[in-house]
Each structure stands twice: as structure tokens, then as C-alpha cells.
PDB file of C-alpha atoms and ligand atoms in Angstrom:
ATOM      1  CA  MET A   1       0.000   0.000   0.000  1.00  0.00           C
ATOM      2  CA  ARG A   2       1.308   3.430  -0.921  1.00  0.00           C
ATOM      3  CA  ALA A   3      -1.030   5.661   1.122  1.00  0.00           C
ATOM      4  CA  VAL A   4      -3.454   4.722   3.894  1.00  0.00           C
ATOM      5  CA  PHE A   5      -5.892   7.041   5.731  1.00  0.00           C
ATOM      6  CA  ILE A   6      -7.030   5.923   9.211  1.00  0.00           C
ATOM      7  CA  THR A   7      -9.429   7.504  11.703  1.00  0.00           C
ATOM      8  CA  GLY A   8      -9.284   6.794  15.424  1.00  0.00           C
ATOM      9  CA  ALA A   9      -5.517   6.573  15.029  1.00  0.00           C
ATOM     10  CA  SER A  10      -4.646   8.107  18.421  1.00  0.00           C
ATOM     11  CA  SER A  11      -5.296   4.865  20.333  1.00  0.00           C
ATOM     12  CA  GLY A  12      -5.951   1.133  20.262  1.00  0.00           C
ATOM     13  CA  ILE A  13      -6.731  -0.566  16.960  1.00  0.00           C
ATOM     14  CA  GLY A  14      -6.259   2.585  14.840  1.00  0.00           C
ATOM     15  CA  ALA A  15      -2.771   3.268  16.228  1.00  0.00           C
ATOM     16  CA  ALA A  16      -1.834  -0.400  15.763  1.00  0.00           C
ATOM     17  CA  LEU A  17      -3.069  -0.298  12.137  1.00  0.00           C
ATOM     18  CA  ALA A  18      -1.060   2.891  11.557  1.00  0.00           C
ATOM     19  CA  ARG A  19       2.100   1.170  12.861  1.00  0.00           C
ATOM     20  CA  HIS A  20       1.331  -1.876  10.722  1.00  0.00           C
ATOM     21  CA  TYR A  21       0.973   0.021   7.441  1.00  0.00           C
ATOM     22  CA  ALA A  22       3.779   2.513   8.172  1.00  0.00           C
ATOM     23  CA  ALA A  23       6.157  -0.395   8.885  1.00  0.00           C
ATOM     24  CA  ARG A  24       5.340  -1.680   5.385  1.00  0.00           C
ATOM     25  CA  GLY A  25       6.236   1.624   3.756  1.00  0.00           C
ATOM     26  CA  ALA A  26       2.834   3.325   3.430  1.00  0.00           C
ATOM     27  CA  ALA A  27       2.365   7.054   3.925  1.00  0.00           C
ATOM     28  CA  VAL A  28      -0.260   7.122   6.670  1.00  0.00           C
ATOM     29  CA  GLY A  29      -2.892   9.781   7.343  1.00  0.00           C
ATOM     30  CA  LEU A  30      -3.948   9.852  10.988  1.00  0.00           C
ATOM     31  CA  VAL A  31      -7.158  11.448  12.293  1.00  0.00           C
ATOM     32  CA  ALA A  32      -8.627  11.619  15.821  1.00  0.00           C
ATOM     33  CA  ARG A  33      -9.605  14.407  18.212  1.00  0.00           C
ATOM     34  CA  ARG A  34      -6.449  14.378  20.410  1.00  0.00           C
ATOM     35  CA  ALA A  35      -3.795  16.293  18.484  1.00  0.00           C
ATOM     36  CA  GLU A  36      -0.975  15.513  20.961  1.00  0.00           C
ATOM     37  CA  ALA A  37      -1.529  11.759  20.782  1.00  0.00           C
ATOM     38  CA  LEU A  38      -1.510  11.934  16.971  1.00  0.00           C
ATOM     39  CA  ALA A  39       1.678  14.038  16.990  1.00  0.00           C
ATOM     40  CA  ALA A  40       3.388  11.527  19.296  1.00  0.00           C
ATOM     41  CA  LEU A  41       2.466   8.627  17.007  1.00  0.00           C
ATOM     42  CA  ALA A  42       3.519  10.558  13.898  1.00  0.00           C
ATOM     43  CA  ALA A  43       6.907  11.306  15.516  1.00  0.00           C
ATOM     44  CA  GLU A  44       7.312   7.610  16.304  1.00  0.00           C
ATOM     45  CA  LEU A  45       6.430   6.617  12.722  1.00  0.00           C
ATOM     46  CA  GLY A  46       8.735   9.139  11.101  1.00  0.00           C
ATOM     47  CA  GLY A  47       8.626  11.504   8.119  1.00  0.00           C
ATOM     48  CA  THR A  48       5.694  10.427   5.977  1.00  0.00           C
ATOM     49  CA  ALA A  49       2.958  10.343   8.654  1.00  0.00           C
ATOM     50  CA  TRP A  50       0.322  13.062   8.152  1.00  0.00           C
ATOM     51  CA  THR A  51      -2.091  14.135  10.908  1.00  0.00           C
ATOM     52  CA  ASP A  52      -5.224  16.241  11.372  1.00  0.00           C
ATOM     53  CA  ALA A  53      -7.162  16.538  14.639  1.00  0.00           C
ATOM     54  CA  GLY A  54     -10.953  16.789  14.676  1.00  0.00           C
ATOM     55  CA  ASP A  55     -14.307  15.083  15.116  1.00  0.00           C
ATOM     56  CA  VAL A  56     -15.197  12.435  12.501  1.00  0.00           C
ATOM     57  CA  ALA A  57     -18.894  13.296  12.915  1.00  0.00           C
ATOM     58  CA  ASP A  58     -18.167  16.808  11.632  1.00  0.00           C
ATOM     59  CA  ALA A  59     -18.635  16.156   7.907  1.00  0.00           C
ATOM     60  CA  ALA A  60     -17.152  19.515   6.888  1.00  0.00           C
ATOM     61  CA  PHE A  61     -14.003  18.761   8.894  1.00  0.00           C
ATOM     62  CA  MET A  62     -13.726  15.301   7.310  1.00  0.00           C
ATOM     63  CA  ARG A  63     -14.116  16.745   3.776  1.00  0.00           C
ATOM     64  CA  ARG A  64     -11.314  19.231   4.506  1.00  0.00           C
ATOM     65  CA  ALA A  65      -9.084  16.551   6.075  1.00  0.00           C
ATOM     66  CA  ALA A  66      -9.627  14.141   3.163  1.00  0.00           C
ATOM     67  CA  SER A  67      -8.876  16.815   0.596  1.00  0.00           C
ATOM     68  CA  ALA A  68      -5.736  18.007   2.462  1.00  0.00           C
ATOM     69  CA  PHE A  69      -4.482  14.415   2.724  1.00  0.00           C
ATOM     70  CA  MET A  70      -5.072  13.768  -0.979  1.00  0.00           C
ATOM     71  CA  GLN A  71      -3.221  16.984  -1.889  1.00  0.00           C
ATOM     72  CA  ALA A  72      -0.299  15.964   0.319  1.00  0.00           C
ATOM     73  CA  ARG A  73      -0.080  12.216  -0.389  1.00  0.00           C
ATOM     74  CA  GLY A  74      -2.412  11.504  -3.327  1.00  0.00           C
ATOM     75  CA  VAL A  75      -5.585   9.407  -3.414  1.00  0.00           C
ATOM     76  CA  PRO A  76      -5.112   6.692  -0.771  1.00  0.00           C
ATOM     77  CA  ASP A  77      -5.145   2.993  -1.626  1.00  0.00           C
ATOM     78  CA  LEU A  78      -7.024   2.318   1.601  1.00  0.00           C
ATOM     79  CA  VAL A  79      -9.245   4.297   3.984  1.00  0.00           C
ATOM     80  CA  VAL A  80     -10.085   2.742   7.356  1.00  0.00           C
ATOM     81  CA  ALA A  81     -13.070   4.297   9.160  1.00  0.00           C
ATOM     82  CA  ASN A  82     -12.129   3.036  12.602  1.00  0.00           C
ATOM     83  CA  ALA A  83     -12.937   5.854  15.055  1.00  0.00           C
ATOM     84  CA  GLY A  84     -15.632   4.859  17.500  1.00  0.00           C
ATOM     85  CA  ILE A  85     -16.908   5.078  21.053  1.00  0.00           C
ATOM     86  CA  SER A  86     -18.562   2.545  23.312  1.00  0.00           C
ATOM     87  CA  ILE A  87     -20.674   3.506  26.311  1.00  0.00           C
ATOM     88  CA  GLY A  88     -23.202   1.339  28.143  1.00  0.00           C
ATOM     89  CA  THR A  89     -26.818   2.501  27.743  1.00  0.00           C
ATOM     90  CA  LEU A  90     -30.210   1.399  29.021  1.00  0.00           C
ATOM     91  CA  GLY A  91     -33.342   1.677  26.916  1.00  0.00           C
ATOM     92  CA  ALA A  92     -35.421   2.683  29.959  1.00  0.00           C
ATOM     93  CA  ALA A  93     -33.129   5.556  31.025  1.00  0.00           C
ATOM     94  CA  ALA A  94     -34.182   8.988  29.706  1.00  0.00           C
ATOM     95  CA  GLU A  95     -30.684  10.396  30.221  1.00  0.00           C
ATOM     96  CA  ASP A  96     -29.235   7.715  27.938  1.00  0.00           C
ATOM     97  CA  LEU A  97     -31.008   9.136  24.874  1.00  0.00           C
ATOM     98  CA  ALA A  98     -28.307  11.810  24.659  1.00  0.00           C
ATOM     99  CA  VAL A  99     -25.657   9.080  24.921  1.00  0.00           C
ATOM    100  CA  LEU A 100     -27.400   7.129  22.147  1.00  0.00           C
ATOM    101  CA  GLU A 101     -27.272  10.238  19.948  1.00  0.00           C
ATOM    102  CA  ARG A 102     -23.560  10.706  20.629  1.00  0.00           C
ATOM    103  CA  ILE A 103     -22.754   7.072  19.849  1.00  0.00           C
ATOM    104  CA  LEU A 104     -24.754   7.124  16.604  1.00  0.00           C
ATOM    105  CA  ARG A 105     -23.142  10.395  15.502  1.00  0.00           C
ATOM    106  CA  THR A 106     -19.632   9.042  16.003  1.00  0.00           C
ATOM    107  CA  ASN A 107     -20.012   5.399  14.987  1.00  0.00           C
ATOM    108  CA  VAL A 108     -22.432   5.797  12.066  1.00  0.00           C
ATOM    109  CA  LEU A 109     -22.349   9.377  10.766  1.00  0.00           C
ATOM    110  CA  GLY A 110     -18.602   9.573  11.497  1.00  0.00           C
ATOM    111  CA  LEU A 111     -17.953   6.372   9.563  1.00  0.00           C
ATOM    112  CA  ALA A 112     -19.958   7.594   6.558  1.00  0.00           C
ATOM    113  CA  ALA A 113     -18.378  11.069   6.707  1.00  0.00           C
ATOM    114  CA  THR A 114     -14.927   9.440   6.703  1.00  0.00           C
ATOM    115  CA  LEU A 115     -15.446   7.256   3.643  1.00  0.00           C
ATOM    116  CA  GLN A 116     -17.685   9.514   1.510  1.00  0.00           C
ATOM    117  CA  PRO A 117     -15.058  12.123   0.442  1.00  0.00           C
ATOM    118  CA  PHE A 118     -12.812   9.379  -0.963  1.00  0.00           C
ATOM    119  CA  VAL A 119     -15.430   7.608  -3.094  1.00  0.00           C
ATOM    120  CA  GLU A 120     -15.299   9.806  -6.216  1.00  0.00           C
ATOM    121  CA  PRO A 121     -11.491  10.254  -6.287  1.00  0.00           C
ATOM    122  CA  MET A 122     -11.065   6.476  -5.917  1.00  0.00           C
ATOM    123  CA  ARG A 123     -13.775   5.798  -8.503  1.00  0.00           C
ATOM    124  CA  ALA A 124     -12.027   8.134 -10.963  1.00  0.00           C
ATOM    125  CA  ARG A 125      -8.862   6.086 -10.465  1.00  0.00           C
ATOM    126  CA  GLY A 126     -10.811   2.801 -10.683  1.00  0.00           C
ATOM    127  CA  ALA A 127      -9.213   1.267  -7.609  1.00  0.00           C
ATOM    128  CA  GLY A 128      -9.156   1.548  -3.827  1.00  0.00           C
ATOM    129  CA  THR A 129     -10.419  -0.051  -0.645  1.00  0.00           C
ATOM    130  CA  LEU A 130     -12.891   1.500   1.798  1.00  0.00           C
ATOM    131  CA  ALA A 131     -12.901  -0.345   5.125  1.00  0.00           C
ATOM    132  CA  GLY A 132     -15.152   0.176   8.130  1.00  0.00           C
ATOM    133  CA  ILE A 133     -14.591  -1.198  11.612  1.00  0.00           C
ATOM    134  CA  ALA A 134     -17.946  -2.386  12.926  1.00  0.00           C
ATOM    135  CA  SER A 135     -18.247  -5.051  15.661  1.00  0.00           C
ATOM    136  CA  VAL A 136     -19.762  -8.419  16.491  1.00  0.00           C
ATOM    137  CA  ALA A 137     -21.925  -6.298  18.835  1.00  0.00           C
ATOM    138  CA  GLY A 138     -23.812  -5.294  15.674  1.00  0.00           C
ATOM    139  CA  PHE A 139     -25.135  -8.823  15.048  1.00  0.00           C
ATOM    140  CA  ARG A 140     -27.542  -8.952  18.025  1.00  0.00           C
ATOM    141  CA  GLY A 141     -28.864  -6.356  20.477  1.00  0.00           C
ATOM    142  CA  LEU A 142     -26.589  -6.681  23.501  1.00  0.00           C
ATOM    143  CA  PRO A 143     -28.233  -5.965  26.889  1.00  0.00           C
ATOM    144  CA  GLY A 144     -26.935  -2.726  28.407  1.00  0.00           C
ATOM    145  CA  ALA A 145     -25.381  -1.660  25.101  1.00  0.00           C
ATOM    146  CA  GLY A 146     -28.365  -0.781  22.904  1.00  0.00           C
ATOM    147  CA  GLY A 147     -26.668   2.380  21.648  1.00  0.00           C
ATOM    148  CA  TYR A 148     -23.449   0.599  20.710  1.00  0.00           C
ATOM    149  CA  SER A 149     -25.177  -2.449  19.178  1.00  0.00           C
ATOM    150  CA  ALA A 150     -27.515  -0.222  17.155  1.00  0.00           C
ATOM    151  CA  SER A 151     -24.585   1.861  15.905  1.00  0.00           C
ATOM    152  CA  LYS A 152     -22.554  -1.165  14.800  1.00  0.00           C
ATOM    153  CA  SER A 153     -25.582  -2.818  13.213  1.00  0.00           C
ATOM    154  CA  ALA A 154     -26.172   0.421  11.278  1.00  0.00           C
ATOM    155  CA  ALA A 155     -22.480   0.530  10.314  1.00  0.00           C
ATOM    156  CA  ILE A 156     -22.679  -3.029   8.930  1.00  0.00           C
ATOM    157  CA  THR A 157     -25.735  -2.308   6.796  1.00  0.00           C
ATOM    158  CA  TRP A 158     -24.520   1.149   5.654  1.00  0.00           C
ATOM    159  CA  LEU A 159     -21.271  -0.443   4.467  1.00  0.00           C
ATOM    160  CA  GLU A 160     -23.203  -3.198   2.720  1.00  0.00           C
ATOM    161  CA  SER A 161     -25.283  -0.613   0.855  1.00  0.00           C
ATOM    162  CA  LEU A 162     -22.091   1.193  -0.170  1.00  0.00           C
ATOM    163  CA  ARG A 163     -20.598  -2.096  -1.387  1.00  0.00           C
ATOM    164  CA  THR A 164     -23.587  -2.780  -3.622  1.00  0.00           C
ATOM    165  CA  GLU A 165     -23.600   0.813  -4.914  1.00  0.00           C
ATOM    166  CA  LEU A 166     -19.937   0.515  -5.899  1.00  0.00           C
ATOM    167  CA  ALA A 167     -20.185  -2.887  -7.600  1.00  0.00           C
ATOM    168  CA  GLY A 168     -18.235  -2.846 -10.861  1.00  0.00           C
ATOM    169  CA  SER A 169     -16.346   0.359  -9.995  1.00  0.00           C
ATOM    170  CA  GLY A 170     -13.082  -1.371  -9.097  1.00  0.00           C
ATOM    171  CA  LEU A 171     -13.490  -0.244  -5.465  1.00  0.00           C
ATOM    172  CA  ARG A 172     -13.705  -2.699  -2.606  1.00  0.00           C
ATOM    173  CA  VAL A 173     -15.735  -2.185   0.555  1.00  0.00           C
ATOM    174  CA  VAL A 174     -14.603  -4.260   3.535  1.00  0.00           C
ATOM    175  CA  THR A 175     -16.596  -4.548   6.762  1.00  0.00           C
ATOM    176  CA  VAL A 176     -14.565  -5.797   9.707  1.00  0.00           C
ATOM    177  CA  CYS A 177     -16.282  -7.006  12.878  1.00  0.00           C
ATOM    178  CA  PRO A 178     -13.738  -7.561  15.646  1.00  0.00           C
ATOM    179  CA  GLY A 179     -14.538  -9.533  18.754  1.00  0.00           C
ATOM    180  CA  TYR A 180     -12.570  -8.409  21.810  1.00  0.00           C
ATOM    181  CA  ILE A 181      -9.346  -6.432  21.342  1.00  0.00           C
ATOM    182  CA  ASP A 182      -7.308  -5.178  24.303  1.00  0.00           C
ATOM    183  CA  THR A 183      -7.566  -1.356  24.024  1.00  0.00           C
ATOM    184  CA  PRO A 184      -8.668   1.502  26.328  1.00  0.00           C
ATOM    185  CA  MET A 185     -12.226   0.807  25.072  1.00  0.00           C
ATOM    186  CA  THR A 186     -12.329  -2.700  26.546  1.00  0.00           C
ATOM    187  CA  ARG A 187     -10.053  -2.151  29.544  1.00  0.00           C
ATOM    188  CA  VAL A 188     -13.022  -0.754  31.494  1.00  0.00           C
ATOM    189  CA  ASN A 189     -14.904  -4.067  31.118  1.00  0.00           C
ATOM    190  CA  ARG A 190     -15.044  -6.013  34.360  1.00  0.00           C
ATOM    191  CA  TYR A 191     -15.938  -9.354  32.775  1.00  0.00           C
ATOM    192  CA  ARG A 192     -14.052 -12.112  30.999  1.00  0.00           C
ATOM    193  CA  MET A 193     -13.578 -11.357  27.321  1.00  0.00           C
ATOM    194  CA  PRO A 194     -13.292 -14.556  25.268  1.00  0.00           C
ATOM    195  CA  PHE A 195     -10.621 -14.757  22.529  1.00  0.00           C
ATOM    196  CA  LEU A 196      -9.188 -11.367  23.582  1.00  0.00           C
ATOM    197  CA  LEU A 197      -6.400 -10.227  21.226  1.00  0.00           C
ATOM    198  CA  SER A 198      -3.713  -7.586  21.743  1.00  0.00           C
ATOM    199  CA  ALA A 199      -4.142  -4.476  19.580  1.00  0.00           C
ATOM    200  CA  GLU A 200      -1.137  -5.589  17.487  1.00  0.00           C
ATOM    201  CA  ALA A 201      -2.520  -9.099  16.902  1.00  0.00           C
ATOM    202  CA  GLY A 202      -5.950  -7.630  16.159  1.00  0.00           C
ATOM    203  CA  ALA A 203      -4.493  -5.128  13.669  1.00  0.00           C
ATOM    204  CA  LEU A 204      -2.597  -7.904  11.898  1.00  0.00           C
ATOM    205  CA  ARG A 205      -5.786  -9.925  11.420  1.00  0.00           C
ATOM    206  CA  ILE A 206      -7.800  -6.862  10.404  1.00  0.00           C
ATOM    207  CA  ALA A 207      -5.134  -5.905   7.838  1.00  0.00           C
ATOM    208  CA  GLY A 208      -5.203  -9.512   6.560  1.00  0.00           C
ATOM    209  CA  ALA A 209      -8.968  -9.331   6.020  1.00  0.00           C
ATOM    210  CA  ILE A 210      -8.600  -5.955   4.270  1.00  0.00           C
ATOM    211  CA  ASP A 211      -5.783  -7.232   2.014  1.00  0.00           C
ATOM    212  CA  ALA A 212      -7.930 -10.222   1.095  1.00  0.00           C
ATOM    213  CA  GLY A 213     -10.731  -7.798   0.141  1.00  0.00           C
ATOM    214  CA  ARG A 214     -13.283  -9.738   2.166  1.00  0.00           C
ATOM    215  CA  SER A 215     -16.734  -8.167   2.095  1.00  0.00           C
ATOM    216  CA  LEU A 216     -17.378  -9.078   5.756  1.00  0.00           C
ATOM    217  CA  ALA A 217     -14.752 -10.405   8.132  1.00  0.00           C
ATOM    218  CA  VAL A 218     -15.106 -11.344  11.800  1.00  0.00           C
ATOM    219  CA  VAL A 219     -11.808 -11.499  13.733  1.00  0.00           C
ATOM    220  CA  PRO A 220     -10.538 -13.674  15.272  1.00  0.00           C
ATOM    221  CA  TRP A 221     -11.928 -16.808  13.592  1.00  0.00           C
ATOM    222  CA  GLN A 222     -13.150 -18.222  16.922  1.00  0.00           C
ATOM    223  CA  MET A 223     -15.363 -15.145  17.222  1.00  0.00           C
ATOM    224  CA  ALA A 224     -16.588 -15.726  13.656  1.00  0.00           C
ATOM    225  CA  LEU A 225     -17.862 -19.152  14.711  1.00  0.00           C
ATOM    226  CA  ALA A 226     -19.484 -17.716  17.848  1.00  0.00           C
ATOM    227  CA  SER A 227     -21.094 -14.988  15.704  1.00  0.00           C
ATOM    228  CA  LEU A 228     -22.549 -17.538  13.303  1.00  0.00           C
ATOM    229  CA  ALA A 229     -24.160 -19.315  16.250  1.00  0.00           C
ATOM    230  CA  LEU A 230     -25.398 -16.019  17.714  1.00  0.00           C
ATOM    231  CA  ARG A 231     -26.923 -14.892  14.416  1.00  0.00           C
ATOM    232  CA  ALA A 232     -28.689 -18.202  13.835  1.00  0.00           C
ATOM    233  CA  MET A 233     -29.978 -18.472  17.426  1.00  0.00           C
ATOM    234  CA  PRO A 234     -33.758 -18.244  17.928  1.00  0.00           C
ATOM    235  CA  ASN A 235     -34.900 -15.273  20.023  1.00  0.00           C
ATOM    236  CA  TRP A 236     -36.139 -17.422  22.933  1.00  0.00           C
ATOM    237  CA  LEU A 237     -32.670 -18.907  23.393  1.00  0.00           C
ATOM    238  CA  TYR A 238     -30.863 -15.611  22.831  1.00  0.00           C
ATOM    239  CA  ASP A 239     -33.109 -13.912  25.437  1.00  0.00           C
ATOM    240  CA  ARG A 240     -32.229 -16.594  28.000  1.00  0.00           C
ATOM    241  CA  LEU A 241     -28.498 -16.192  27.432  1.00  0.00           C
ATOM    242  CA  ALA A 242     -28.720 -12.400  27.335  1.00  0.00           C
ATOM    243  CA  ALA A 243     -30.459 -12.339  30.729  1.00  0.00           C
ATOM    244  CA  HIS A 244     -27.205 -13.513  32.328  1.00  0.00           C
ATOM    245  CA  ALA A 245     -24.769 -11.681  30.061  1.00  0.00           C
ATOM    246  CA  PRO A 246     -22.336  -9.202  31.635  1.00  0.00           C
ATOM    247  CA  ARG A 247     -22.915  -5.537  30.827  1.00  0.00           C
ATOM    248  CA  LYS A 248     -20.708  -2.686  29.739  1.00  0.00           C
ATOM    249  CA  PRO A 249     -20.414   0.036  32.438  1.00  0.00           C
ATOM    250  CA  ARG A 250     -22.829   2.940  31.818  1.00  0.00           C
ATOM    251  CA  GLY A 251     -21.658   6.510  31.430  1.00  0.00           C
ATOM    252  CA  LEU A 252     -18.043   5.641  30.718  1.00  0.00           C
ATOM    253  CA  PRO A 253     -16.718   7.168  27.513  1.00  0.00           C
ATOM    254  CA  GLY A 254     -14.399   4.921  25.558  1.00  0.00           C
TER     255      GLY A 254
HETATM  256  P1  LIG B 301     -10.027   3.174  21.537  1.00  0.00           P
HETATM  257  O1  LIG B 301     -10.911   3.840  22.524  1.00  0.00           O
HETATM  258  O2  LIG B 301      -8.677   2.728  21.927  1.00  0.00           O
HETATM  259  O3  LIG B 301      -9.856   4.113  20.248  1.00  0.00           O
HETATM  260  C1  LIG B 301     -10.931   4.816  19.694  1.00  0.00           C
HETATM  261  C2  LIG B 301     -10.354   5.813  18.714  1.00  0.00           C
HETATM  262  O4  LIG B 301     -11.417   6.555  18.111  1.00  0.00           O
HETATM  263  C3  LIG B 301      -9.432   6.814  19.383  1.00  0.00           C
HETATM  264  O5  LIG B 301      -8.335   7.054  18.542  1.00  0.00           O
HETATM  265  C4  LIG B 301     -10.304   8.052  19.498  1.00  0.00           C
HETATM  266  O6  LIG B 301      -9.460   9.187  19.461  1.00  0.00           O
HETATM  267  C5  LIG B 301     -11.131   7.941  18.236  1.00  0.00           C
HETATM  268  N1  LIG B 301     -12.382   8.690  18.295  1.00  0.00           N
HETATM  269  C6  LIG B 301     -13.431   8.491  19.137  1.00  0.00           C
HETATM  270  N2  LIG B 301     -14.392   9.399  18.896  1.00  0.00           N
HETATM  271  C7  LIG B 301     -13.935  10.176  17.879  1.00  0.00           C
HETATM  272  C8  LIG B 301     -14.476  11.285  17.187  1.00  0.00           C
HETATM  273  N3  LIG B 301     -15.692  11.788  17.473  1.00  0.00           N
HETATM  274  N4  LIG B 301     -13.738  11.846  16.206  1.00  0.00           N
HETATM  275  C9  LIG B 301     -12.509  11.370  15.901  1.00  0.00           C
HETATM  276  N5  LIG B 301     -11.952  10.328  16.515  1.00  0.00           N
HETATM  277  C10 LIG B 301     -12.665   9.740  17.498  1.00  0.00           C
HETATM  278  O7  LIG B 301     -10.892   1.964  20.961  1.00  0.00           O
HETATM  279  P2  LIG B 301     -10.557   0.766  19.963  1.00  0.00           P
HETATM  280  O8  LIG B 301      -9.252   0.953  19.316  1.00  0.00           O
HETATM  281  O9  LIG B 301     -10.859  -0.463  20.692  1.00  0.00           O
HETATM  282  O10 LIG B 301     -11.729   0.962  18.898  1.00  0.00           O
HETATM  283  C11 LIG B 301     -11.526   1.234  17.527  1.00  0.00           C
HETATM  284  C12 LIG B 301     -12.755   0.798  16.759  1.00  0.00           C
HETATM  285  O11 LIG B 301     -12.887  -0.620  16.872  1.00  0.00           O
HETATM  286  C13 LIG B 301     -14.062   1.380  17.268  1.00  0.00           C
HETATM  287  O12 LIG B 301     -14.902   1.690  16.187  1.00  0.00           O
HETATM  288  C14 LIG B 301     -14.652   0.251  18.083  1.00  0.00           C
HETATM  289  O13 LIG B 301     -16.043   0.355  18.192  1.00  0.00           O
HETATM  290  C15 LIG B 301     -14.207  -0.929  17.256  1.00  0.00           C
HETATM  291  N6  LIG B 301     -14.212  -2.198  17.989  1.00  0.00           N
HETATM  292  C16 LIG B 301     -13.393  -2.387  19.062  1.00  0.00           C
HETATM  293  C17 LIG B 301     -13.398  -3.599  19.721  1.00  0.00           C
HETATM  294  C18 LIG B 301     -12.522  -3.895  20.894  1.00  0.00           C
HETATM  295  O14 LIG B 301     -12.657  -4.979  21.482  1.00  0.00           O
HETATM  296  N7  LIG B 301     -11.615  -3.020  21.286  1.00  0.00           N
HETATM  297  C19 LIG B 301     -14.277  -4.702  19.285  1.00  0.00           C
HETATM  298  C20 LIG B 301     -15.093  -4.378  18.149  1.00  0.00           C
HETATM  299  C21 LIG B 301     -15.040  -3.185  17.531  1.00  0.00           C
HETATM  300  P3  LIG B 301      -9.688  10.576  20.224  1.00  0.00           P
HETATM  301  O15 LIG B 301     -10.212  10.258  21.587  1.00  0.00           O
HETATM  302  O16 LIG B 301      -8.331  11.191  20.194  1.00  0.00           O
HETATM  303  O17 LIG B 301     -10.679  11.299  19.367  1.00  0.00           O
END
């Protein structure tokens, strides 16, 4: 890859992906809100890293960032819409409606606002990959995480629509659904996380799925099997399991 644009690059999976692609010679574009964290990563990666700090849900900011990156480094071979937040929510809690709005703005609107500015430049070139980081949490409604599950479910279907719209254009749309990856987002969880991967191991598998151009990839493979079972499960059985499932802490940004 010659040039790769990644959002949510100041931490966790995004930073690990940036290290992965930079180590293989790509010029990386890094976006997140925390300018200092981006600057520190760019310094670590060396000369070709490009940064811009802002909110992915601000579509005007993302248009400017995409255009500045393309002027500086050309049309990227790959864009990874990875920025996201996870906060526990309860459907019965009035105060959680504002949290739901914030999660949807970042995880759905932010994902679309990240990929959209690159579609026409990539289409004109006839090649490029648009990747979105969704989650296995988007396959079923997780108790205590309605906002997050809804946002990832919306991300999966939005990316699928984009994929069908771009059929025949030479562009690839890859939806990646990670299971549990050890990052600040999951470090607040007080329950056992099956098949937990380090951010580096997770990034390696995510990059593998992107390179392979898979339309939908669940990582790691053990989580793919669990997801198949979850998706096929009848509601009565899912409801029984969900009643005992651990819950994400409420009100914690991450
Ligand atoms: P982290 O919390 O470590 O990183 C999240 C990144 O997103 C940070 O760089 C953060 O940067 C950025 N970000 C958050 N909100 C915004 C915003 N409004 N505008 C710009 N950047 C933003 O989490 P992970 O690395 O774990 O998560 C990365 C993605 O992977 C997310 O979409 C998450 O939902 C998904 N995922 C993670 C899993 C896991 O187990 N960790 C499992 C499944 C999916 P800053 O604060 O500087 O803005």
C-alpha cells in the first residue's frame, strides 16, 4: 500500500493499524480528536505520517481533512473508518437518549463522513479499498449496550449498501467485525472477554482481512464461529443467554 488514511488513530486498533501500514512503507494519514496523541504517534512513525485533529462526525471537517491528505499524499489505496466510542446505555433511562445520539453520531455518521469524500477520487482512479470497523456487537442487540449495538448494526448495513452501490467500480468495501481487542475501550470491562487479542494481533488480522478484500470479516476466527451461532440463534434462546450476560459500564466514555 502506498497511502493509507485511518481515523481513530490516536489509540488502540487505529494506532496499531497505523504502525502496521507505516512499517510496510505506506504514507499514513492519521485522524482523531487528540492532536498531541496523533503528533506523538507521527513522531514515532517518522517523516511520511500526516495528521489532522478533529471530530469524525463533523462532515465539513472530514471533507477538509480528506482533501488536504489527498493533496499531500495523493488518493489513498485504503481508507479505514475506525474511530468509535462505546458507552453502556439502558433503553429505559431517559438520560441515555443523549448518549445514544452521541454514539450514533460518532459510529455511524462519522464512519460515513470518513469514507464519503474518498469515493469519487477512488472511482475516478478505478481502484481503492474502503474499510469500516464495525463489531460483532452489531449482530444482536446486547443488553446494556443498545446504543453501541444499534450503531454497529447500522455501520454493517450502511457499508453493505455502499458495497452494492460501488459494484463494478473497481473499489472494494470491507466490513470488519472484531470480537474483543485489548484497548482503552475494553479495559473498562469487568468481565471475561473470550478470545481477547492484543491491539497488534488484532491489527494484523484486520489488515489480513482488508488485504484479502473480504466483504465481511469477523476477527478472530473463533469469534466468527461464535457470531454464526449467535446470528442463527432463535430469540427465545438468545433472550435466556442475554439475561445472564455481563454488561458494559454505563456513562463511561471509551
Ligand atoms: P479506543 O478507545 O482505543 O480508540 C478509539 C479511537 O477513536 C481513538 O483514537 C479516538 O481518538 C477515536 N475517536 C473516538 N471518537 C472520535 C471522534 N468523534 N472523532 C474522531 N476520533 C474519534 O478503541 P478501539 O481501538 O478499541 O476501537 C476502535 C474501533 O474498533 C471502534 O470503532 C470500536 O467500536 C471498534 N471495535 C473495538 C473492539 C474492541 O474490542 N476493542 C471490538 C469491536 C469493535 P480521540 O479520543 O483522540 O478522538
